[in-house]
Amino acid sequence: MKTVRVLGYAINGRGMGHLTRQLAILRWVRRLAQTAGVKAECWILTSSEADTLARREGIPSIKIPSKSSMRDAGLEPARYLAVARAWVLQAVATLQPDVLVVDTFPAGSFGELAAALELVRRRVLVRRAMKPEAAKEAAFDALLPLYDRVIVPDEAASPILLRERPELQSRASARSALGVPDGRRVCWVALGGGGDPSTATVLPRVVDLVRAAGWHVVVAAGPLYVGPERRGEGVTWLDRYASMELLPAADAAVSAGGYNSVHELRFVGIPTVFLPQEKLADDQGARALAAALGPVARRLEDVPGLLAALAPVAPAGTNGARAAAAAVLSLALDPADVAAALARWDDDTLAALQGADIDDERAMGLLRLFGAEPPSATSRRRAVLADLRDRGVDVPDIRSQPGASVPRFVALCRASGVSVTQAMPVAEALARRFPAAGPADVLAACVTLFPVFAPWQDWMGVLSLLRALPTQREYALSAFSSEFSRWLGDAEDPYAALKRLHGLEGGGARPLAEVMRMRGSVVEG
């Protein structure tokens, strides 16, 4: 299997926006690539103290200490810059990625990428909104021509987020996970990554005020927070980072105006009181106002009253991570293959896979099983056939094999009382025994046969039965599934059917199609 290597660059300041945007893109790069039949090797370079988030997403990280930690250690800025530049250059040179994805700053957070860019085949810049004075710097624009693609997230319609709507927990499950008592109003408090100089003072004060107003407070303090903690009755202090999937538990929020916080709250539909922080390149105040989730508090003492006056808001926007990943991946793979893979990952499919409770590897296998062949593979096969015809060989053209519905297969499994994990090998066995069958043929056979198999409640036995079938080159799967369902008749279990099969086929003397038309008793050995 072909491998494509993608390296994300997330050297950021005190927030987590760079890292989570990169992870949001890379997790979709991996999904789309594997759906297209390609292995994606994703890495991330980061200075974030929340690098364990990368591990949670299954993406290896190469980490350098953050600027904040170096400052706290009393190291000279010049020393840190020298180490960081050498580290980034060495990492890029060693990994030799097919695509480098850089967040926000084309020259890197401290100018260290200028020398590294020429080592990479393809380069993508994710250019989020910045203060005009920062975006107009000469050094910012000077390196833009070196990038093959610039992705500008539409913050109003499709910001890049770590989770899709089907991946969010339900309100009930999120509240249970957070330990929220029944009947309590929940206020989500998040003031960025925790490294802003004011946070150690502001955060505890906000928690105290909100809790005193009768709310159950969920505190997402962030990886850089070093101030006093508030725990105990009425408070859930989150010890993990980027818990977007738990946001449906909240009735309201108090938040800074960072990229992640604002767009996640808007995406889920959480009315919010904002406490924007002053940043060099990021206009948090403008973003908070544009979100239209609630007011900006001028004083901390105003927060409880503003929370009480908040009106409900509806979820808004879509997640731009899928489209961004497709734009990245199409620089390394056939764009038609990437587009076909993207089309397979609609929200219905994602919701079905979430509901199936299977890991990513099995989900990829399911999409490949019921997915159409990548367009580039079809083109290559047609080119081979065309060459054979040019040489005078009479060969038929390739029959198009459309994909099948993954949500329908998952629903079939649920109706048949079998887990997707148990059912997948059965569908795969049908596909192997009937190699001419397309994805739609395999799904149709499952629809016919699963109701016959279900009463046995022995799917391993079913798998043994199917594996005993000889490979069929001419016998159509559609005809077999119909005849097989009748042939099984009153078989008590798959092993009785297997015994009948061995008895009637005569050690391979009879073709399977002929055996399926025989309804007699088992021939004893």
Short mmCIF file of C-alpha atoms in Angstrom, two decimals:
data_model
loop_
_atom_site.label_atom_id
_atom_site.label_comp_id
_atom_site.label_asym_id
_atom_site.label_seq_id
_atom_site.Cartn_x
_atom_site.Cartn_y
_atom_site.Cartn_z
CA MET A 1 0.00 0.00 0.00
CA LYS A 2 1.26 3.44 -0.93
CA THR A 3 2.21 5.74 1.97
CA VAL A 4 1.87 9.52 2.12
CA ARG A 5 3.61 11.40 4.93
CA VAL A 6 2.07 14.63 6.23
CA LEU A 7 3.71 16.84 8.84
CA GLY A 8 1.74 19.44 10.78
CA TYR A 9 3.48 22.49 12.30
CA ALA A 10 1.86 23.79 15.49
CA ILE A 11 4.34 26.04 17.26
CA ASN A 12 2.00 28.36 19.10
CA GLY A 13 1.90 30.81 21.96
CA ARG A 14 -0.32 30.48 25.02
CA GLY A 15 -3.39 29.00 23.32
CA MET A 16 -4.28 25.65 21.80
CA GLY A 17 -5.74 26.84 18.49
CA HIS A 18 -2.75 25.90 16.34
CA LEU A 19 -2.52 22.37 17.73
CA THR A 20 -6.22 21.56 17.60
CA ARG A 21 -6.61 22.92 14.04
CA GLN A 22 -3.70 20.78 12.91
CA LEU A 23 -5.05 17.68 14.64
CA ALA A 24 -8.51 18.32 13.20
CA ILE A 25 -6.99 18.35 9.70
CA LEU A 26 -4.62 15.41 10.24
CA ARG A 27 -7.30 13.06 11.61
CA TRP A 28 -9.28 13.67 8.42
CA VAL A 29 -6.15 13.32 6.26
CA ARG A 30 -5.74 9.86 7.76
CA ARG A 31 -9.38 8.91 7.23
CA LEU A 32 -9.55 10.15 3.63
CA ALA A 33 -6.23 8.60 2.65
CA GLN A 34 -7.15 5.18 4.02
CA THR A 35 -10.56 5.37 2.33
CA ALA A 36 -8.67 5.97 -0.93
CA GLY A 37 -6.50 2.90 -0.27
CA VAL A 38 -3.42 4.83 0.86
CA LYS A 39 -1.66 4.73 4.23
CA ALA A 40 -1.30 8.17 5.83
CA GLU A 41 1.68 8.68 8.12
CA CYS A 42 0.86 11.83 10.07
CA TRP A 43 3.20 13.67 12.44
CA ILE A 44 2.99 16.93 14.32
CA LEU A 45 5.65 19.37 15.51
CA THR A 46 4.45 21.34 18.49
CA SER A 47 5.46 23.43 21.47
CA SER A 48 2.06 23.05 23.10
CA GLU A 49 1.93 21.75 26.65
CA ALA A 50 -1.23 19.92 25.52
CA ASP A 51 0.76 17.55 23.28
CA THR A 52 -0.95 14.58 24.96
CA LEU A 53 -3.98 15.60 22.90
CA ALA A 54 -2.06 14.41 19.82
CA ARG A 55 -1.57 11.05 21.47
CA ARG A 56 -5.29 10.87 22.22
CA GLU A 57 -5.95 11.32 18.50
CA GLY A 58 -3.38 8.66 17.60
CA ILE A 59 -0.93 11.11 16.00
CA PRO A 60 2.71 11.06 17.15
CA SER A 61 4.08 14.41 18.24
CA ILE A 62 7.61 15.79 18.33
CA LYS A 63 7.67 18.38 21.08
CA ILE A 64 9.87 21.28 22.08
CA PRO A 65 9.27 23.19 25.34
CA SER A 66 6.86 26.08 24.97
CA LYS A 67 7.96 29.70 25.14
CA SER A 68 6.14 30.00 28.44
CA SER A 69 8.01 27.10 30.03
CA MET A 70 11.35 28.43 28.80
CA ARG A 71 10.51 31.86 30.27
CA ASP A 72 9.53 30.25 33.55
CA ALA A 73 12.87 28.45 33.60
CA GLY A 74 14.73 31.76 33.16
CA LEU A 75 16.40 30.83 29.86
CA GLU A 76 17.55 33.55 27.50
CA PRO A 77 15.25 34.10 24.47
CA ALA A 78 18.23 33.96 22.08
CA ARG A 79 19.18 30.53 23.39
CA TYR A 80 15.64 29.27 22.99
CA LEU A 81 15.38 30.59 19.42
CA ALA A 82 18.65 28.94 18.43
CA VAL A 83 17.56 25.58 19.83
CA ALA A 84 14.07 25.82 18.34
CA ARG A 85 15.27 26.71 14.85
CA ALA A 86 17.78 23.87 14.79
CA TRP A 87 15.16 21.47 16.15
CA VAL A 88 12.54 22.36 13.51
CA LEU A 89 15.05 22.17 10.66
CA GLN A 90 16.34 18.78 11.82
CA ALA A 91 12.84 17.37 12.30
CA VAL A 92 11.70 18.41 8.81
CA ALA A 93 14.91 17.12 7.22
CA THR A 94 14.59 13.77 8.98
CA LEU A 95 10.90 13.16 8.33
CA GLN A 96 10.98 14.36 4.69
CA PRO A 97 7.20 14.83 4.50
CA ASP A 98 5.28 14.78 1.24
CA VAL A 99 3.23 17.71 2.56
CA LEU A 100 3.99 20.23 5.31
CA VAL A 101 0.97 21.97 6.85
CA VAL A 102 1.78 25.23 8.64
CA ASP A 103 -0.66 27.11 10.84
CA THR A 104 -1.02 30.91 10.62
CA PHE A 105 2.62 32.08 10.34
CA PRO A 106 4.25 31.31 6.94
CA ALA A 107 7.77 31.86 8.31
CA GLY A 108 7.04 29.94 11.50
CA SER A 109 6.37 31.29 14.96
CA PHE A 110 9.86 32.79 15.19
CA GLY A 111 11.12 32.75 11.60
CA GLU A 112 12.58 29.27 11.77
CA LEU A 113 10.67 27.82 8.79
CA ALA A 114 12.30 29.87 6.03
CA ALA A 115 15.20 27.43 5.71
CA ALA A 116 13.01 24.33 6.19
CA LEU A 117 10.43 25.06 3.48
CA GLU A 118 12.75 24.16 0.63
CA LEU A 119 13.18 20.66 2.10
CA VAL A 120 9.50 19.81 1.55
CA ARG A 121 7.82 18.76 -1.70
CA ARG A 122 4.47 20.43 -1.04
CA ARG A 123 3.55 23.18 1.43
CA VAL A 124 0.16 24.29 2.76
CA LEU A 125 -0.57 27.33 4.91
CA VAL A 126 -3.70 27.45 7.07
CA ARG A 127 -4.23 31.20 7.33
CA ARG A 128 -6.77 32.00 10.01
CA ALA A 129 -8.02 35.53 10.67
CA MET A 130 -5.48 37.89 12.25
CA LYS A 131 -5.30 41.49 13.32
CA PRO A 132 -4.73 43.63 10.21
CA GLU A 133 -1.46 45.06 11.52
CA ALA A 134 -0.03 41.54 11.98
CA ALA A 135 -1.18 40.27 8.59
CA LYS A 136 0.30 43.29 6.79
CA GLU A 137 3.86 42.70 8.00
CA ALA A 138 6.28 42.41 5.09
CA ALA A 139 7.76 39.19 6.45
CA PHE A 140 4.28 37.65 6.55
CA ASP A 141 3.56 38.16 2.86
CA ALA A 142 7.09 37.53 1.60
CA LEU A 143 6.90 33.74 2.02
CA LEU A 144 3.34 33.21 0.74
CA PRO A 145 4.52 32.45 -2.84
CA LEU A 146 6.47 29.46 -1.46
CA TYR A 147 3.22 27.75 -0.47
CA ASP A 148 1.42 25.52 -2.96
CA ARG A 149 -1.93 26.12 -1.28
CA VAL A 150 -3.30 28.63 1.22
CA ILE A 151 -6.39 27.56 3.16
CA VAL A 152 -8.38 30.42 4.67
CA PRO A 153 -10.97 28.99 7.08
CA ASP A 154 -14.35 30.70 6.79
CA GLU A 155 -14.87 31.58 10.44
CA ALA A 156 -18.47 32.61 9.80
CA ALA A 157 -19.55 29.37 8.11
CA SER A 158 -16.98 26.57 8.39
CA PRO A 159 -14.17 26.98 10.93
CA ILE A 160 -11.77 24.07 11.41
CA LEU A 161 -12.80 22.11 14.50
CA LEU A 162 -11.65 18.91 16.20
CA ARG A 163 -15.04 17.15 16.26
CA GLU A 164 -17.94 16.72 13.88
CA ARG A 165 -21.54 16.92 15.10
CA PRO A 166 -22.06 13.13 15.04
CA GLU A 167 -18.98 12.81 17.28
CA LEU A 168 -20.47 14.99 20.03
CA GLN A 169 -21.91 13.17 23.02
CA SER A 170 -25.58 13.46 23.79
CA ARG A 171 -26.57 15.90 26.53
CA ALA A 172 -27.39 13.04 28.89
CA SER A 173 -24.15 11.12 28.33
CA ALA A 174 -22.03 14.29 28.55
CA ARG A 175 -23.63 15.31 31.84
CA SER A 176 -23.12 11.79 33.18
CA ALA A 177 -19.45 11.82 32.16
CA LEU A 178 -18.98 15.15 33.95
CA GLY A 179 -20.75 14.02 37.11
CA VAL A 180 -23.43 16.71 36.93
CA PRO A 181 -26.32 16.15 39.38
CA ASP A 182 -29.80 15.87 37.88
CA GLY A 183 -31.62 19.16 37.48
CA ARG A 184 -28.55 21.42 37.79
CA ARG A 185 -27.78 24.15 35.28
CA VAL A 186 -24.27 23.76 33.84
CA CYS A 187 -21.92 26.65 33.01
CA TRP A 188 -18.80 25.83 31.00
CA VAL A 189 -15.87 28.11 31.94
CA ALA A 190 -12.88 28.22 29.57
CA LEU A 191 -10.36 31.06 29.38
CA GLY A 192 -8.10 29.79 26.61
CA GLY A 193 -5.05 27.59 27.12
CA GLY A 194 -4.49 28.95 30.62
CA GLY A 195 -1.26 30.80 29.91
CA ASP A 196 -2.58 34.34 29.71
CA PRO A 197 -1.05 36.37 32.60
CA SER A 198 -4.51 37.32 33.87
CA THR A 199 -5.98 33.82 33.95
CA ALA A 200 -4.54 32.72 37.31
CA THR A 201 -6.46 35.59 38.94
CA VAL A 202 -9.55 35.78 36.74
CA LEU A 203 -10.44 32.09 36.47
CA PRO A 204 -10.87 31.31 40.20
CA ARG A 205 -12.88 34.51 40.64
CA VAL A 206 -15.22 33.61 37.77
CA VAL A 207 -15.72 30.08 39.12
CA ASP A 208 -16.59 31.43 42.57
CA LEU A 209 -19.07 33.97 41.19
CA VAL A 210 -20.82 31.50 38.90
CA ARG A 211 -21.01 28.74 41.51
CA ALA A 212 -22.43 31.20 44.05
CA ALA A 213 -25.17 32.03 41.52
CA GLY A 214 -26.37 28.40 41.63
CA TRP A 215 -24.68 26.94 38.57
CA HIS A 216 -22.73 23.69 38.38
CA VAL A 217 -19.42 24.87 36.92
CA VAL A 218 -17.34 22.82 34.48
CA VAL A 219 -13.83 24.31 34.35
CA ALA A 220 -11.64 23.77 31.28
CA ALA A 221 -8.57 25.52 32.66
CA GLY A 222 -6.13 24.57 29.88
CA PRO A 223 -2.65 23.01 29.85
CA LEU A 224 -0.76 26.17 30.82
CA TYR A 225 -2.86 27.07 33.83
CA VAL A 226 -0.82 27.27 37.06
CA GLY A 227 -3.17 29.24 39.31
CA PRO A 228 -5.40 28.07 42.18
CA GLU A 229 -7.84 25.25 41.43
CA ARG A 230 -11.45 25.11 42.51
CA ARG A 231 -12.77 21.63 43.25
CA GLY A 232 -15.56 20.19 45.37
CA GLU A 233 -19.33 20.42 45.32
CA GLY A 234 -20.72 22.28 42.35
CA VAL A 235 -17.47 22.15 40.33
CA THR A 236 -16.11 19.70 37.75
CA TRP A 237 -12.46 20.49 37.05
CA LEU A 238 -11.41 18.98 33.72
CA ASP A 239 -8.01 17.32 33.76
CA ARG A 240 -7.94 16.68 30.02
CA TYR A 241 -7.71 19.16 27.19
CA ALA A 242 -9.95 19.84 24.19
CA SER A 243 -13.16 18.28 25.50
CA MET A 244 -15.39 19.60 22.74
CA GLU A 245 -17.41 16.38 22.64
CA LEU A 246 -18.66 17.14 26.18
CA LEU A 247 -19.97 20.64 25.38
CA PRO A 248 -23.61 19.46 24.89
CA ALA A 249 -23.75 19.13 28.70
CA ALA A 250 -23.62 22.92 29.07
CA ASP A 251 -26.54 25.33 29.36
CA ALA A 252 -24.28 28.39 29.13
CA ALA A 253 -20.60 29.33 29.08
CA VAL A 254 -18.11 31.96 30.16
CA SER A 255 -15.28 32.04 27.66
CA ALA A 256 -12.35 33.97 26.29
CA GLY A 257 -12.50 34.85 22.58
CA GLY A 258 -9.99 32.37 21.15
CA TYR A 259 -10.55 30.57 17.85
CA ASN A 260 -11.30 27.14 19.34
CA SER A 261 -13.51 28.29 22.20
CA VAL A 262 -15.73 30.63 20.21
CA HIS A 263 -16.29 28.38 17.22
CA GLU A 264 -16.84 25.23 19.28
CA LEU A 265 -19.46 27.03 21.39
CA ARG A 266 -21.15 28.37 18.26
CA PHE A 267 -21.01 24.97 16.55
CA VAL A 268 -22.74 23.28 19.51
CA GLY A 269 -25.07 26.21 20.23
CA ILE A 270 -24.10 27.35 23.74
CA PRO A 271 -25.09 30.93 24.81
CA THR A 272 -21.99 32.60 26.18
CA VAL A 273 -20.70 35.55 28.20
CA PHE A 274 -17.29 36.54 26.82
CA LEU A 275 -14.12 37.73 28.55
CA PRO A 276 -11.81 38.42 25.57
CA GLN A 277 -8.05 38.43 26.13
CA GLU A 278 -5.55 40.78 24.50
CA LYS A 279 -3.32 38.99 21.97
CA LEU A 280 -0.64 40.20 19.59
CA ALA A 281 -2.16 38.81 16.38
CA ASP A 282 -5.64 37.65 17.38
CA ASP A 283 -8.62 40.00 17.81
CA GLN A 284 -10.64 38.08 20.38
CA GLY A 285 -13.08 40.89 21.01
CA ALA A 286 -14.11 41.12 17.36
CA ARG A 287 -14.49 37.33 17.13
CA ALA A 288 -16.65 37.21 20.26
CA LEU A 289 -19.00 39.89 18.96
CA ALA A 290 -19.25 38.27 15.52
CA ALA A 291 -20.25 34.94 17.08
CA ALA A 292 -23.55 36.42 18.32
CA LEU A 293 -23.68 34.02 21.27
CA GLY A 294 -23.97 36.63 23.99
CA PRO A 295 -22.45 39.81 25.45
CA VAL A 296 -18.93 40.79 26.42
CA ALA A 297 -18.62 41.34 30.19
CA ARG A 298 -16.96 44.61 31.16
CA ARG A 299 -16.50 43.58 34.80
CA LEU A 300 -16.23 40.16 36.41
CA GLU A 301 -19.00 41.06 38.83
CA ASP A 302 -21.37 41.40 35.86
CA VAL A 303 -20.93 37.78 34.76
CA PRO A 304 -23.67 36.12 36.91
CA GLY A 305 -26.29 38.65 35.84
CA LEU A 306 -25.33 38.37 32.18
CA LEU A 307 -25.50 34.56 32.40
CA ALA A 308 -29.01 34.73 33.84
CA ALA A 309 -30.14 36.97 30.95
CA LEU A 310 -28.75 34.78 28.14
CA ALA A 311 -31.19 33.56 25.49
CA PRO A 312 -30.92 30.13 23.86
CA VAL A 313 -28.98 29.93 20.59
CA ALA A 314 -29.14 27.33 17.83
CA PRO A 315 -26.07 25.39 16.63
CA ALA A 316 -24.50 27.16 13.67
CA GLY A 317 -21.91 26.53 11.00
CA THR A 318 -20.23 23.43 9.63
CA ASN A 319 -16.81 21.96 10.33
CA GLY A 320 -14.24 22.85 7.69
CA ALA A 321 -11.73 20.18 8.74
CA ARG A 322 -12.82 17.62 6.13
CA ALA A 323 -12.53 20.06 3.25
CA ALA A 324 -9.17 21.34 4.53
CA ALA A 325 -7.84 17.79 4.76
CA ALA A 326 -8.99 17.09 1.21
CA ALA A 327 -7.19 20.22 0.00
CA VAL A 328 -3.99 19.04 1.75
CA LEU A 329 -4.21 15.46 0.54
CA SER A 330 -4.97 16.34 -3.09
CA LEU A 331 -1.44 17.76 -3.36
CA ALA A 332 -0.01 14.26 -2.78
CA LEU A 333 -2.72 11.97 -4.22
CA ASP A 334 -4.93 11.93 -7.30
CA PRO A 335 -7.53 14.67 -6.66
CA ALA A 336 -10.27 12.42 -8.08
CA ASP A 337 -9.45 9.74 -5.49
CA VAL A 338 -9.55 12.31 -2.71
CA ALA A 339 -12.88 13.70 -3.92
CA ALA A 340 -14.35 10.19 -4.04
CA ALA A 341 -13.12 9.46 -0.52
CA LEU A 342 -14.54 12.75 0.74
CA ALA A 343 -17.94 11.90 -0.75
CA ARG A 344 -17.99 8.65 1.23
CA TRP A 345 -17.63 10.50 4.55
CA ASP A 346 -20.96 12.28 4.86
CA ASP A 347 -22.51 12.94 8.27
CA ASP A 348 -24.90 10.00 7.94
CA THR A 349 -21.98 7.63 7.47
CA LEU A 350 -20.03 9.21 10.33
CA ALA A 351 -23.06 8.95 12.61
CA ALA A 352 -23.56 5.29 11.68
CA LEU A 353 -19.91 4.50 12.42
CA GLN A 354 -20.11 6.34 15.74
CA GLY A 355 -23.20 4.37 16.66
CA ALA A 356 -21.53 1.11 15.65
CA ASP A 357 -18.95 1.57 18.42
CA ILE A 358 -15.97 0.44 16.35
CA ASP A 359 -12.41 1.74 16.20
CA ASP A 360 -11.00 3.74 13.29
CA GLU A 361 -9.23 0.76 11.74
CA ARG A 362 -12.44 -1.26 11.52
CA ALA A 363 -14.34 1.79 10.29
CA MET A 364 -11.82 2.19 7.46
CA GLY A 365 -12.23 -1.48 6.60
CA LEU A 366 -15.99 -1.07 6.44
CA LEU A 367 -15.71 1.93 4.12
CA ARG A 368 -13.32 0.06 1.84
CA LEU A 369 -15.57 -3.02 1.81
CA PHE A 370 -18.61 -1.06 0.69
CA GLY A 371 -16.81 1.66 -1.22
CA ALA A 372 -16.33 1.95 -4.96
CA GLU A 373 -12.86 1.44 -6.40
CA PRO A 374 -10.76 4.65 -6.39
CA PRO A 375 -11.06 6.40 -9.78
CA SER A 376 -7.29 6.21 -10.40
CA ALA A 377 -7.33 2.41 -9.96
CA THR A 378 -10.19 2.13 -12.45
CA SER A 379 -8.29 4.33 -14.90
CA ARG A 380 -5.18 2.16 -14.58
CA ARG A 381 -7.14 -1.03 -15.22
CA ARG A 382 -8.86 0.50 -18.23
CA ALA A 383 -5.47 1.57 -19.59
CA VAL A 384 -4.22 -2.02 -19.31
CA LEU A 385 -7.30 -3.33 -21.12
CA ALA A 386 -6.91 -0.69 -23.84
CA ASP A 387 -3.31 -1.79 -24.33
CA LEU A 388 -4.42 -5.43 -24.66
CA ARG A 389 -7.04 -4.47 -27.25
CA ASP A 390 -4.38 -2.58 -29.21
CA ARG A 391 -2.48 -5.86 -29.32
CA GLY A 392 -5.49 -7.70 -30.70
CA VAL A 393 -6.68 -9.33 -27.48
CA ASP A 394 -10.46 -9.46 -27.11
CA VAL A 395 -11.21 -8.37 -23.54
CA PRO A 396 -14.43 -6.96 -22.06
CA ASP A 397 -14.60 -3.48 -20.63
CA ILE A 398 -14.70 -2.88 -16.89
CA ARG A 399 -18.15 -2.86 -15.33
CA SER A 400 -18.62 0.08 -13.01
CA GLN A 401 -19.12 -1.06 -9.40
CA PRO A 402 -20.95 1.58 -7.35
CA GLY A 403 -20.44 1.83 -3.62
CA ALA A 404 -23.01 0.72 -1.06
CA SER A 405 -24.49 2.38 2.00
CA VAL A 406 -22.53 1.90 5.21
CA PRO A 407 -25.44 3.27 7.32
CA ARG A 408 -27.71 0.63 5.79
CA PHE A 409 -25.26 -2.14 6.72
CA VAL A 410 -24.98 -0.84 10.29
CA ALA A 411 -28.79 -0.69 10.55
CA LEU A 412 -29.00 -4.25 9.20
CA CYS A 413 -26.56 -5.43 11.86
CA ARG A 414 -28.62 -3.77 14.58
CA ALA A 415 -31.85 -5.34 13.25
CA SER A 416 -30.15 -8.76 13.11
CA GLY A 417 -28.88 -8.52 16.69
CA VAL A 418 -25.23 -8.74 15.67
CA SER A 419 -22.40 -6.28 16.28
CA VAL A 420 -20.65 -4.70 13.31
CA THR A 421 -17.44 -6.30 14.58
CA GLN A 422 -18.99 -9.78 14.25
CA ALA A 423 -20.81 -9.06 10.99
CA MET A 424 -17.94 -7.54 9.02
CA PRO A 425 -15.99 -10.81 8.57
CA VAL A 426 -19.20 -12.43 7.23
CA ALA A 427 -19.61 -9.69 4.61
CA GLU A 428 -15.90 -9.91 3.78
CA ALA A 429 -16.18 -13.69 3.34
CA LEU A 430 -19.01 -13.20 0.83
CA ALA A 431 -16.90 -10.66 -1.07
CA ARG A 432 -13.92 -13.06 -1.18
CA ARG A 433 -15.95 -16.07 -2.31
CA PHE A 434 -17.61 -14.02 -5.07
CA PRO A 435 -14.81 -11.76 -6.36
CA ALA A 436 -16.89 -10.46 -9.28
CA ALA A 437 -19.47 -9.03 -6.88
CA GLY A 438 -19.47 -5.30 -6.27
CA PRO A 439 -20.13 -3.52 -2.95
CA ALA A 440 -23.85 -3.18 -3.73
CA ASP A 441 -24.04 -6.92 -4.49
CA VAL A 442 -22.38 -7.77 -1.17
CA LEU A 443 -24.77 -5.52 0.77
CA ALA A 444 -27.79 -7.01 -1.04
CA ALA A 445 -26.59 -10.51 -0.16
CA CYS A 446 -26.24 -9.48 3.49
CA VAL A 447 -29.79 -8.11 3.43
CA THR A 448 -31.03 -11.48 2.14
CA LEU A 449 -28.96 -13.75 4.35
CA PHE A 450 -28.62 -11.99 7.73
CA PRO A 451 -32.27 -12.65 8.70
CA VAL A 452 -31.61 -16.34 7.98
CA PHE A 453 -28.38 -16.39 10.01
CA ALA A 454 -29.68 -14.31 12.95
CA PRO A 455 -31.82 -17.01 14.69
CA TRP A 456 -28.73 -19.23 15.01
CA GLN A 457 -26.95 -16.60 17.12
CA ASP A 458 -23.66 -18.14 16.03
CA TRP A 459 -21.84 -15.77 13.69
CA MET A 460 -18.52 -17.58 14.02
CA GLY A 461 -20.31 -20.70 12.81
CA VAL A 462 -21.75 -18.69 9.90
CA LEU A 463 -18.24 -17.53 9.05
CA SER A 464 -16.98 -21.13 9.04
CA LEU A 465 -19.84 -22.10 6.72
CA LEU A 466 -19.07 -19.32 4.23
CA ARG A 467 -15.34 -20.03 4.30
CA ALA A 468 -16.12 -23.64 3.31
CA LEU A 469 -17.66 -22.43 0.04
CA PRO A 470 -15.45 -22.69 -3.05
CA THR A 471 -14.57 -19.42 -4.80
CA GLN A 472 -17.10 -18.64 -7.53
CA ARG A 473 -16.06 -16.97 -10.77
CA GLU A 474 -19.30 -17.30 -12.73
CA TYR A 475 -22.03 -17.97 -10.14
CA ALA A 476 -23.57 -14.57 -9.33
CA LEU A 477 -23.74 -13.59 -5.67
CA SER A 478 -27.30 -12.33 -6.12
CA ALA A 479 -28.44 -15.74 -7.38
CA PHE A 480 -26.48 -17.57 -4.68
CA SER A 481 -27.85 -15.52 -1.79
CA SER A 482 -31.43 -16.09 -2.91
CA GLU A 483 -30.92 -19.84 -3.45
CA PHE A 484 -28.77 -20.25 -0.32
CA SER A 485 -31.44 -18.68 1.91
CA ARG A 486 -33.94 -21.28 0.64
CA TRP A 487 -31.40 -24.11 0.70
CA LEU A 488 -30.62 -23.53 4.38
CA GLY A 489 -34.27 -24.33 5.04
CA ASP A 490 -34.70 -25.89 8.46
CA ALA A 491 -31.02 -26.23 9.33
CA GLU A 492 -30.73 -26.07 13.12
CA ASP A 493 -27.38 -24.29 13.12
CA PRO A 494 -24.49 -23.45 10.76
CA TYR A 495 -22.73 -26.72 11.51
CA ALA A 496 -25.76 -28.75 10.38
CA ALA A 497 -25.73 -26.67 7.18
CA LEU A 498 -22.00 -27.27 6.79
CA LYS A 499 -22.52 -31.03 7.16
CA ARG A 500 -25.26 -30.89 4.48
CA LEU A 501 -22.98 -28.89 2.19
CA HIS A 502 -20.11 -31.38 2.48
CA GLY A 503 -22.49 -34.27 1.92
CA LEU A 504 -24.10 -32.86 -1.21
CA GLU A 505 -21.09 -31.41 -2.96
CA GLY A 506 -19.38 -34.80 -3.05
CA GLY A 507 -15.90 -33.56 -2.30
CA GLY A 508 -16.14 -30.83 -4.92
CA ALA A 509 -17.64 -33.07 -7.60
CA ARG A 510 -20.78 -30.93 -7.87
CA PRO A 511 -20.69 -27.21 -8.66
CA LEU A 512 -22.03 -24.98 -5.91
CA ALA A 513 -24.91 -23.79 -8.12
CA GLU A 514 -26.06 -27.39 -8.53
CA VAL A 515 -25.76 -28.04 -4.79
CA MET A 516 -27.94 -25.01 -4.07
CA ARG A 517 -30.71 -26.56 -6.18
CA MET A 518 -30.58 -29.79 -4.16
CA ARG A 519 -32.93 -29.78 -1.17
CA GLY A 520 -32.48 -33.40 -0.15
CA SER A 521 -31.29 -34.73 3.18
CA VAL A 522 -27.68 -34.85 4.22
CA VAL A 523 -25.66 -37.62 2.65
CA GLU A 524 -24.06 -39.50 5.50
CA GLY A 525 -20.39 -40.33 5.23
#
